[in-house]
Short mmCIF file of C-alpha atoms in Angstrom, two decimals:
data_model
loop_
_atom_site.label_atom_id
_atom_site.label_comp_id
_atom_site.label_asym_id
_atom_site.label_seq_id
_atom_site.Cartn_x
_atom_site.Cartn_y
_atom_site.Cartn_z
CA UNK T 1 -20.43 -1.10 -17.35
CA UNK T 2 -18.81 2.29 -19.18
CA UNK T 3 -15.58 3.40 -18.47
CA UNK T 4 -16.81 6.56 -17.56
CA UNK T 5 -19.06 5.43 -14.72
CA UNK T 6 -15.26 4.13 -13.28
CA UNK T 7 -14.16 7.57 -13.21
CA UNK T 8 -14.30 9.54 -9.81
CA UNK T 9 -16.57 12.41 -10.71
CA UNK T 10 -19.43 10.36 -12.28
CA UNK T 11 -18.80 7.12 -9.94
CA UNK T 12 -20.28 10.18 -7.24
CA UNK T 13 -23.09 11.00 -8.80
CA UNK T 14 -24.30 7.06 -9.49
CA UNK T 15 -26.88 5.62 -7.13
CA UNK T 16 -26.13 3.24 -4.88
CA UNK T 17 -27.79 0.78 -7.12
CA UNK T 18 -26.08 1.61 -10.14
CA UNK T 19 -22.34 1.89 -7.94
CA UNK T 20 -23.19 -1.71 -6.65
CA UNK T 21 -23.62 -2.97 -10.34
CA UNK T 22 -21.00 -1.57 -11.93
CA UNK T 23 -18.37 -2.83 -9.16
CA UNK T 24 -20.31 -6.10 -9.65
CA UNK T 25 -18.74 -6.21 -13.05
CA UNK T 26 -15.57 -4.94 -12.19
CA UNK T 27 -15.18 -8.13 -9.81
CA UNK T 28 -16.91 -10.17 -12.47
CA UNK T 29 -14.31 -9.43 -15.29
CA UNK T 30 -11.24 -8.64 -13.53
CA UNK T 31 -10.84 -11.20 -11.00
CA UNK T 32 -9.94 -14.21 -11.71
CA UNK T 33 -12.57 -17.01 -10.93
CA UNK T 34 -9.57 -18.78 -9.43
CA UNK T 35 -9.22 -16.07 -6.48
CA UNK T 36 -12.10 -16.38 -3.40
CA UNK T 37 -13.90 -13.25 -3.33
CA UNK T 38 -15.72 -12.59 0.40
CA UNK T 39 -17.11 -9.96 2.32
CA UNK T 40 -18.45 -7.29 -0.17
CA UNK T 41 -19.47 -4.18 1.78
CA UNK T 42 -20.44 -0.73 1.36
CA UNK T 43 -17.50 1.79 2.76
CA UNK T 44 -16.83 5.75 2.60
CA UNK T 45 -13.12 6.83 2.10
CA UNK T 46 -11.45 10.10 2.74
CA UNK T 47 -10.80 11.70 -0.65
CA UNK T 48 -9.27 15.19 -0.57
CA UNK T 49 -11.56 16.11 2.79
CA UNK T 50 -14.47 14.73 1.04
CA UNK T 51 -16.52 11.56 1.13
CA UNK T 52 -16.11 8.74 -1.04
CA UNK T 53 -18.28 6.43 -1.20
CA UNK T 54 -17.10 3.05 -2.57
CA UNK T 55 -16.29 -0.89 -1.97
CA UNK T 56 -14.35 -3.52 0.16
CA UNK T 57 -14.09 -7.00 -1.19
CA UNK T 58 -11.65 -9.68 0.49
CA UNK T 59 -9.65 -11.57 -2.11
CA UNK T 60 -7.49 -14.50 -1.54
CA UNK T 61 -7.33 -13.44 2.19
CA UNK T 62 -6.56 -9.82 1.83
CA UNK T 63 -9.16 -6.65 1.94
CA UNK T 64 -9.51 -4.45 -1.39
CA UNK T 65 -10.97 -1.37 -2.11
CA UNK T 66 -12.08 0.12 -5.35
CA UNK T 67 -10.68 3.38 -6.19
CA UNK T 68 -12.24 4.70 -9.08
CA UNK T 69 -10.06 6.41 -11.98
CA UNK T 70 -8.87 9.87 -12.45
CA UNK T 71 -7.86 11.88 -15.80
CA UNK T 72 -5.16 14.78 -15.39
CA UNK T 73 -3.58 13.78 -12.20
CA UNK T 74 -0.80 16.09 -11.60
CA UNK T 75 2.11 14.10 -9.66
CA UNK T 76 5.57 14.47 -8.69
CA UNK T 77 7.27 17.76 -7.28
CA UNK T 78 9.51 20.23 -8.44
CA UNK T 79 9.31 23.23 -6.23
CA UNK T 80 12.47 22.47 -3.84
CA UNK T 81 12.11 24.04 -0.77
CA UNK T 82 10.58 27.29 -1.71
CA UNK T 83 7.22 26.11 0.17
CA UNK T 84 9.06 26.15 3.92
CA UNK T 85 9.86 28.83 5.79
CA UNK T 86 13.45 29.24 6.53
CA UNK T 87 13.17 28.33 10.05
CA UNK T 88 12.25 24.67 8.59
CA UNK T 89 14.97 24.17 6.12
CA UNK T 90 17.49 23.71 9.20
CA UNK T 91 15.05 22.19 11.81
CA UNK T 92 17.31 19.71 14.07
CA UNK T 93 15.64 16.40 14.42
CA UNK T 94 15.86 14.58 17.44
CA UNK T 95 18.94 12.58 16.11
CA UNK T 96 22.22 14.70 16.57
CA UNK T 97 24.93 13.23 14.35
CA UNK T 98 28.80 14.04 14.62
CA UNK T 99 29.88 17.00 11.56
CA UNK T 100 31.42 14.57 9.65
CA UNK T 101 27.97 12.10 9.57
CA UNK T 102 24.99 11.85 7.32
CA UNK T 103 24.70 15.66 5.57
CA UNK T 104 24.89 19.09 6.45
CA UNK T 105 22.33 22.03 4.64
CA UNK T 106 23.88 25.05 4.17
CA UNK T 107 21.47 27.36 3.02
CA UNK T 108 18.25 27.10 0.70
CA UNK T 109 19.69 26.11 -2.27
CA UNK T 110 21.22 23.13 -0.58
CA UNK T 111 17.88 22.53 0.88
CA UNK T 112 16.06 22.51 -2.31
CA UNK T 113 18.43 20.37 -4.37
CA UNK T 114 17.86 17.84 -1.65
CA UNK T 115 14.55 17.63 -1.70
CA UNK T 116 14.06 17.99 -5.52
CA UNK T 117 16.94 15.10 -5.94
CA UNK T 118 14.66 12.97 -3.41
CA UNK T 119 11.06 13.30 -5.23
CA UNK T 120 9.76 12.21 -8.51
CA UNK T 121 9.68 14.36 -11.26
CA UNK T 122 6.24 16.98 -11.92
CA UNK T 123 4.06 14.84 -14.75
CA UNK T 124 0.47 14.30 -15.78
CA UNK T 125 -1.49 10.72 -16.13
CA UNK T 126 -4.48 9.64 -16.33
CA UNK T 127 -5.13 6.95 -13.58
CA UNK T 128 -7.68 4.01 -14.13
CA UNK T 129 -9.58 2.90 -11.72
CA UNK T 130 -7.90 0.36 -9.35
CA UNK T 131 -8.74 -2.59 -6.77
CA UNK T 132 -6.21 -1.88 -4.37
CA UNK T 133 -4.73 -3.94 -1.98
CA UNK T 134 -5.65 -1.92 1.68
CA UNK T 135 -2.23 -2.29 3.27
CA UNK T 136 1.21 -3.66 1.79
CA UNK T 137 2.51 -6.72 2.93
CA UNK T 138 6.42 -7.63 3.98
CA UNK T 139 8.24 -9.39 0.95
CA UNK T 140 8.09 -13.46 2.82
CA UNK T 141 4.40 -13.08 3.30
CA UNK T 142 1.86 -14.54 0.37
CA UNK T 143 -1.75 -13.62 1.24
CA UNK T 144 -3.43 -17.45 0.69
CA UNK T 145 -7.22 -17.01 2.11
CA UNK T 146 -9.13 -16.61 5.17
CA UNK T 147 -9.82 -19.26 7.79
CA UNK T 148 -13.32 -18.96 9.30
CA UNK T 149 -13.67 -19.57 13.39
CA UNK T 150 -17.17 -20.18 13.51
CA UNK T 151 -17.73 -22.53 10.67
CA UNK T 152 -14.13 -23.53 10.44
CA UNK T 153 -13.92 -23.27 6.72
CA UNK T 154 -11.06 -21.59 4.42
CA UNK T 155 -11.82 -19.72 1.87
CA UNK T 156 -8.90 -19.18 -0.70
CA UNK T 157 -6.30 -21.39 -2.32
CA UNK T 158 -7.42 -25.17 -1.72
CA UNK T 159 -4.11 -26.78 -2.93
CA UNK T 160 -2.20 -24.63 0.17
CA UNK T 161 -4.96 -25.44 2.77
CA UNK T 162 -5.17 -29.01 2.07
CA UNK T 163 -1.25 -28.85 2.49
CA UNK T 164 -1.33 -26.96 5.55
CA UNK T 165 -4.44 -27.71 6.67
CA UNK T 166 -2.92 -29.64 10.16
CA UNK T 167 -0.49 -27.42 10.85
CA UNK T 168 -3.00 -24.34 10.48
CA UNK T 169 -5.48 -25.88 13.18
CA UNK T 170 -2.40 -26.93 15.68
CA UNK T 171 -1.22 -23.29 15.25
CA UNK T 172 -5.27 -21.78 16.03
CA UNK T 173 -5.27 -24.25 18.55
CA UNK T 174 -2.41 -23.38 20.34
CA UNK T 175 -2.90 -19.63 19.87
CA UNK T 176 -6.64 -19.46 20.86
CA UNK T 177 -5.66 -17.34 23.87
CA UNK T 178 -3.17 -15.15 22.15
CA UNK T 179 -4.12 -11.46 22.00
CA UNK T 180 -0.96 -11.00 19.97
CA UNK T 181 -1.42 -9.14 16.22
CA UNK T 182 -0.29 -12.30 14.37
CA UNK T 183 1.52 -15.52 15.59
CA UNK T 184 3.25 -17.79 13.13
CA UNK T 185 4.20 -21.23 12.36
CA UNK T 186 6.69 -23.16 10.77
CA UNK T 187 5.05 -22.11 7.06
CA UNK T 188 2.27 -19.69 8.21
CA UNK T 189 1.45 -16.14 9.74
CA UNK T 190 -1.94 -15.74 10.78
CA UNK T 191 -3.88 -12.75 11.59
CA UNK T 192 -6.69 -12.71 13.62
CA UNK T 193 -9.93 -11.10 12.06
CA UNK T 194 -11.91 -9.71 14.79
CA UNK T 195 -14.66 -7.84 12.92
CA UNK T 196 -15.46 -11.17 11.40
CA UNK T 197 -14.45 -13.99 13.74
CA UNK T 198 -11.75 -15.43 11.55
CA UNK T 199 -7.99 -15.47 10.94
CA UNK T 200 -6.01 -14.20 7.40
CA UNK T 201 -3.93 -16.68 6.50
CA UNK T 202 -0.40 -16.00 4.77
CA UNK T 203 2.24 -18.46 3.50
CA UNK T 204 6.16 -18.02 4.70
CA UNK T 205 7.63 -17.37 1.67
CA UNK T 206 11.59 -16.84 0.39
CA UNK T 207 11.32 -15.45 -3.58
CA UNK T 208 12.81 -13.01 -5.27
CA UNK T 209 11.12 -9.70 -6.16
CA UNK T 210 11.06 -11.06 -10.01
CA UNK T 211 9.55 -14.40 -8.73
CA UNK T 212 7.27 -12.70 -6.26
CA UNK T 213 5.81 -10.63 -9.43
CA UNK T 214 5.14 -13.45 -11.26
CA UNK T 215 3.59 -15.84 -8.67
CA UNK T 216 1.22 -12.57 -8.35
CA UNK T 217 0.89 -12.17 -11.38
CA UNK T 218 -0.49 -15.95 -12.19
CA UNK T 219 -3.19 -14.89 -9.19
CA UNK T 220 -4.23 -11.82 -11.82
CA UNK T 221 -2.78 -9.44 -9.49
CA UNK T 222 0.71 -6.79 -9.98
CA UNK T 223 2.27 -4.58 -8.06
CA UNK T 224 1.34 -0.34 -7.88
CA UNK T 225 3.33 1.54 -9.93
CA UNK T 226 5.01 4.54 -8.85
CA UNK T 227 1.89 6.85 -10.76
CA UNK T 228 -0.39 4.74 -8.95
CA UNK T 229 1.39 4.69 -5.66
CA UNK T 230 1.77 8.70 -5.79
CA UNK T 231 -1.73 9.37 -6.85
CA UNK T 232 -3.24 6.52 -3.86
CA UNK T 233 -1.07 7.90 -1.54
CA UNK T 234 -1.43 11.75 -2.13
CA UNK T 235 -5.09 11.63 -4.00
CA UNK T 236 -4.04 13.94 -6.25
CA UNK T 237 -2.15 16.62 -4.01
CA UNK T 238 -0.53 19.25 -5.23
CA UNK T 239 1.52 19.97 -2.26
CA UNK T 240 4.62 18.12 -1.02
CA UNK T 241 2.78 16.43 1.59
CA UNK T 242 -0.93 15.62 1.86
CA UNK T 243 -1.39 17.77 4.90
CA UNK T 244 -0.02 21.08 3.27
CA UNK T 245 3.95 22.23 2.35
CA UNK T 246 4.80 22.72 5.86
CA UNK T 247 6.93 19.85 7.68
CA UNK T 248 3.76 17.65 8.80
CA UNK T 249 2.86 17.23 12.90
CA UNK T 250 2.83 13.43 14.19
CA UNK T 251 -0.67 13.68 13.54
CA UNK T 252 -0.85 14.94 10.15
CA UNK T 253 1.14 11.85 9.22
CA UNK T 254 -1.72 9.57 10.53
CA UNK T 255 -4.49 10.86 7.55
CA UNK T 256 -4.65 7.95 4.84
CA UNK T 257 -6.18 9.20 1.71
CA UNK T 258 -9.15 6.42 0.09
CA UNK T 259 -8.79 4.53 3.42
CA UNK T 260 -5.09 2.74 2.45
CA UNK T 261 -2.56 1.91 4.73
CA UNK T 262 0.75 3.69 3.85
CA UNK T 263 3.17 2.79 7.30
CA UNK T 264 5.72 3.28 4.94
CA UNK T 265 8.59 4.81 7.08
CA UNK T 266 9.50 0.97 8.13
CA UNK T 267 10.10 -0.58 4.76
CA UNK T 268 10.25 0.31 1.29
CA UNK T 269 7.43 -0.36 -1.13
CA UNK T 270 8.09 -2.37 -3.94
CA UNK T 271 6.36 -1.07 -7.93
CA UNK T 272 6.58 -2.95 -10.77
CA UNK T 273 8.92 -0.85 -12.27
CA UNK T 274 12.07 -2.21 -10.65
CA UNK T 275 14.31 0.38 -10.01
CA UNK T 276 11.74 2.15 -8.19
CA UNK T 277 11.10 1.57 -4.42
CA UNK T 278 8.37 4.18 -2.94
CA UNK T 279 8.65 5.06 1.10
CA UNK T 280 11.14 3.70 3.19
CA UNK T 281 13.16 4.89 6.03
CA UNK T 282 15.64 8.46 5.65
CA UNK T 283 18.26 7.31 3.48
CA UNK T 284 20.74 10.51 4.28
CA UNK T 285 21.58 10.09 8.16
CA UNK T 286 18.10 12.11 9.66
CA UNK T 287 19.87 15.26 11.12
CA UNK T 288 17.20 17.45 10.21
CA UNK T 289 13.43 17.00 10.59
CA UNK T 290 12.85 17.41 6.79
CA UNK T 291 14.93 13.90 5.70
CA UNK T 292 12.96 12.48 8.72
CA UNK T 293 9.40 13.40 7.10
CA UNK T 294 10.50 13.93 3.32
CA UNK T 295 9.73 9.77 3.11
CA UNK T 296 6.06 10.23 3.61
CA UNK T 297 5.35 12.45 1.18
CA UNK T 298 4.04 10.76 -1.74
CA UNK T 299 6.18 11.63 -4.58
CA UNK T 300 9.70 10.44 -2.09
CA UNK T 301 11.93 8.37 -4.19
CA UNK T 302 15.20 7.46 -2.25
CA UNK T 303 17.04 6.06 -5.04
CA UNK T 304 17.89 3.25 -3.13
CA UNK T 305 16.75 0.49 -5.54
CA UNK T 306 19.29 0.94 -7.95
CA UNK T 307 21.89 0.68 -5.39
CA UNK T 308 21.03 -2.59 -3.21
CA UNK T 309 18.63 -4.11 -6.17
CA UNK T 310 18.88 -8.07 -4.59
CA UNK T 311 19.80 -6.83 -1.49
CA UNK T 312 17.94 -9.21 0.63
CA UNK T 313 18.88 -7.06 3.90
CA UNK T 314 16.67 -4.44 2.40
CA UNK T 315 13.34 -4.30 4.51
CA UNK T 316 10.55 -4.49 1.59
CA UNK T 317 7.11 -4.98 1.57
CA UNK T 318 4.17 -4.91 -1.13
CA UNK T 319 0.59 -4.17 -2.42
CA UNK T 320 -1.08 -6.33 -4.84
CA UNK T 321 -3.65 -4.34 -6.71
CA UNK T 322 -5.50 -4.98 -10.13
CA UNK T 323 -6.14 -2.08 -12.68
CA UNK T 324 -9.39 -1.72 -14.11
CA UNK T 325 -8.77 -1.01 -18.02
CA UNK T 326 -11.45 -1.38 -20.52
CA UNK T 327 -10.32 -1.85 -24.01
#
């Protein structure tokens, strides 16, 4: 394995063959032996309207993908407002507020301090190549494995199955009818698996975000950073959202670049740097469409983790991933 078959622009001209070796080693080195590793399949991603062709791999009960690395990625905005027209600086959102409520525009200057105060700042980095959790996860759930209908085997961490092992089978038992998206338990949340007859198991769990970052990190696993949550979010665009620099349409906000879930707009995303959240709901009141969509742009930063930092009332979620740096 070279580093340089990890980046993007080679990884696409590999063969199949040669893609399916290298991310061989990539889950032979990088993931711990202690983490269960299932369902290894072939997948093409979105990338900046093109195809990528890459890998899924469950671990521990949660799907990966591999997302390989990127020099020179330009992230972070710091053209204001310049790239709207003026009739969308003051666009009313469907949320009237009283005069003295949440904030008022003025004219384009106000507009563009807003949305330069609310985005990261224009930088360069070089992004490794990542296995990347394929949605985030609210703060009290711990991925733990994946419990198999059909052979009614768990596949994941044996110390938590053996402990919850009874109350895991009363809850499928008891659910076997339920077309809900996940029922739960006193300790558990479990996801049904369609695709592969089986149910993702996570643990109830009440940490901190510190604690949380360490459990993860004794599974091998961290949270994004902001670079990497900007770059798998945006794949590189230069524009202040992925569909363009024009306030995005309902569905312009459902493309997901490399096949990731970002439903971001409920909670905010934790990084491991931690006065950064990512995403998140409008922290300014949501008088005008632009604080309503400015959160799903990429490079949004709402500030708002140096305010409530500990703030369990803060709706948070997360994304374990695992970078891929040779040394």
């Amino acid at each position: 394995m070279h580093e340089f078959d990890l980046q993007l622009s080679q990884w696409q001209q590999l063969s199949e063959a040669d893609r399916r070796a290298n991310f061989g080693q990539v889950l032979r080195y990088f993931v711990s032996p202690l983490v269960a590793v299932d369902w290894i399949e072939p997948v093409k991603v979105d990338y900046q309207q093109t195809v990528l062709k890459t890998y899924s791999v469950w671990l521990l009960g949660e799907q990966f993908l591999f997302i390989p690395g990127q020099p020179a990625v330009q992230l972070g905005w710091s053209a204001g407002a310049t790239k709207l027209t003026p009739n969308e600086w003051f666009a009313q959102s469907n949320r009237p507020l009283k005069a003295d409520e949440g904030i008022v525009l003025t004219n384009q200057e106000a507009v563009s301090d807003y949305v330069n105060e609310l985005t990261s700042d224009n930088r360069t980095v070089n992004m490794p190549a990542l296995l990347v959790a394929q949605a985030a996860q609210p703060i009290d759930w711990l991925a733990q494995g994946v419990y198999t209908l059909v052979n009614g085997q768990f596949s994941g961490n044996q110390l938590f199955y053996r402990q919850y092992q009874a109350e895991l089978q009363n809850l499928l038992y008891r659910q076997r009818e339920s077309q809900s998206a996940y029922f739960e338990s006193r300790h558990l949340i479990v996801k049904p698996l369609m695709q592969h007859q089986a149910y993702q198991v996570f643990e109830k769990i009440n940490l901190s975000e510190l604690a949380l970052k360490q459990t993860l990190h004794q599974q091998g696993f961290d949270f994004v950073s902001p670079d990497q949550y900007e770059w798998l979010k945006g794949a590189g665009t230069t524009s202040l959202w992925v569909a363009g620099n024009h306030l995005p349409t309902a569905n312009q906000l459902m493309h997901q670049s490399f096949g990731l879930d970002f439903d971001g707009q409920r909670r905010y995303e934790l990084t491991n740097d931690p006065l950064v959240y990512k995403g998140g709901p409008c922290v300014t009141g949501g008088r005008y469409q632009l604080e309503q969509v400015l959160p799903t742009s990429p490079f949004y930063e709402s500030g708002l983790a140096t305010q409530v930092i500990e703030d369990v009332q803060v709706p948070r979620q997360y994304r374990r991933t695992i970078p891929i740096v040779l040394e």
